[in-house]
Amino acid sequence: MDMSRYRSLFFSEAREHLAAMGRLLVALEDDSADGETLDALFRQAHSLKGMAASMGFERTAELAHYLEDLLDGSRRGQNLSPQAVDRLLAGVDLLGELVADLEAQRPERDLGTFLDADQHQAAPVAVAPVAPVAPVAPPAADARAAPMREWQVELELAAATPAPAARLLLIYNHLAGLGRILDSTPGAEDLKAGRGGLSLQARLLSEREGPDLEELLRRQGHLAALRVERPRPRKAAPTRPQPEEQPRTVRVRTELLDQFINLAGEMITSRHRLQAAHRGRDWRNLRDGIDGMARLVTDLHHQVLKVRMMPLGSVTGHLPRLVRDLARRNGKEVSFAIQGEDLELDRAIIEKLADPLLHMLRNAVDHGIEKRGRIELRASREKDMALIEVIDDGRGMDPDALRSKAVSAGLLSEAQARSLRDAEALLLVCRPGFSTAATVTDISGRGVGMDVVKTVVESLGGSLEITSRPGAGTRLALRLPLSVAIIQVLLVECDGCLLGIPLTRVLRLLNLTRREILTSGRRLVTPLDEEMLPLLSLRKILQRPAAALAKTIPVVVCEVQGRRVGLVVDTLCGQRQVFVKALDFPLNQLVGVAGASILGDGRLLFIVDPQLLLQEHHRPATHPAGVSS
């Protein structure tokens, strides 16, 4: 049977099992008496073993079986010590490396070093034998010196054997004492349940020779046939000149597929209705048909978006393990909790969130928590945005210290530093290389990685907010759109060009009269909510000719680096839902352009991101870009 078609599915599910195993192990370390968690962990290892064995990935199956044995000892009442958890986590890591080998179409790496570790130290969790094992002949020489070899064992009980299932179970347990059973037919669970007939086939990894194994098995009696031989070499997989790129897959709920079929059927019906109305010049039916088709397209859009949505939990499964390891390396006690893992976001956003989450947690453990503390990862929906927060109760950050550090590093003048609000001063940690730590560790430093967080979040059309007080902890908040493919944009005109601004970037719209525009130094501002809103000309930013001021001036209020600014445009042209396409080189080098879309009349619409566009032009205290007058 050609199993290659299932490789992508195997890798997808294997990663889920590995992430779950890491998370459950960390939870089990906190409460080793939690039987439900232990059972769930055992099921994960068992499932992974079965999947790997079905695909013919022998070493992966063997290692998963080994971890099952360790866990089985705990299920039998033995304590799971911290050393045992370390051993299991190391095994999970090695499983991940094996899966990576397979995904890269490399041979599975050797397990000898890992498995031999138990022979040089006391086993962290004694693996209880499944059943009493018959006495076996002592090894002829140093056991560790004998190589492990795979054997194919096939046996059949005599027809008159009483209780054949129980006899096969005894033989199975005897085999388990002679080496490591890679797989068997029937399996152990079937034998324990009394199923299995009269025959047993097993693949055994053992240090013993074939005749030795035969002799020991024949002592069990009631055998009508027995064969122990080396397994036949498997047919080599066809070599490929270059590794083939595995197609990316996504699992879709069957009810969603049913809805797609229903929508497709309704659209076909609607198409025939439109064609008939057009042929008959029945304008009323034609108009109604177009309205109906628009509703179907909207429904289809929502269903397709659901397919692209993934739960945040798909990238947070390994985070408890990450925090646990970082805390232990730093000699700290850190409790970690995640809320809102079921929040769904576009898969394009989910795939890019892994690094920002990693850097935020590293900084929280390394610099936020002092000796012991708590870190929380919270995810929730805030209108049409996703809010993801990393909160620690550690030492916090001092905005004044950040200002001083920026001045001493030559990044800001003293006047510039004084003009920064606290929220802006805290964002200084996102400057590459900026750190208030005396030494930057190999794990993190404020600014080592936070620049990555800010860059990734802004590239996704989101924003980063930092709030912190000395001694009161730190809160990092990411606001991200739920989807990046189809978005709502505000249409604006600038020097005859139509541009789109994502609605998630728009705080509010203003229509100012000339009297409402004031001057503050070299800047033009307008009073708004008890503060002066700086006004920036989109024409000036885009280096277009200035235009005479009209009676009313349309302004788009956006937020840039935590401060509101007013973007002056020529005309507000409404809003529209558009499909955003990424730009290729050289258009992708345009500063502030997040993509493009094609309008219904064929015009090209550039999507501009004010956050990216203005950060190159907006310098609050030193480089004002006033509105053209």
XYZ file of C-alpha atoms in Angstrom, residues 56 72 158 206 259 263 299 350 511 626:
10
model
C 6.924 2.229 8.530
C 3.204 2.736 31.962
C -1.435 -26.208 18.633
C 16.890 -8.043 20.807
C -21.885 23.918 3.303
C -23.470 26.987 -1.692
C -21.894 33.421 2.469
C -0.992 32.169 13.272
C -13.999 67.106 8.556
C 2.889 69.840 8.600
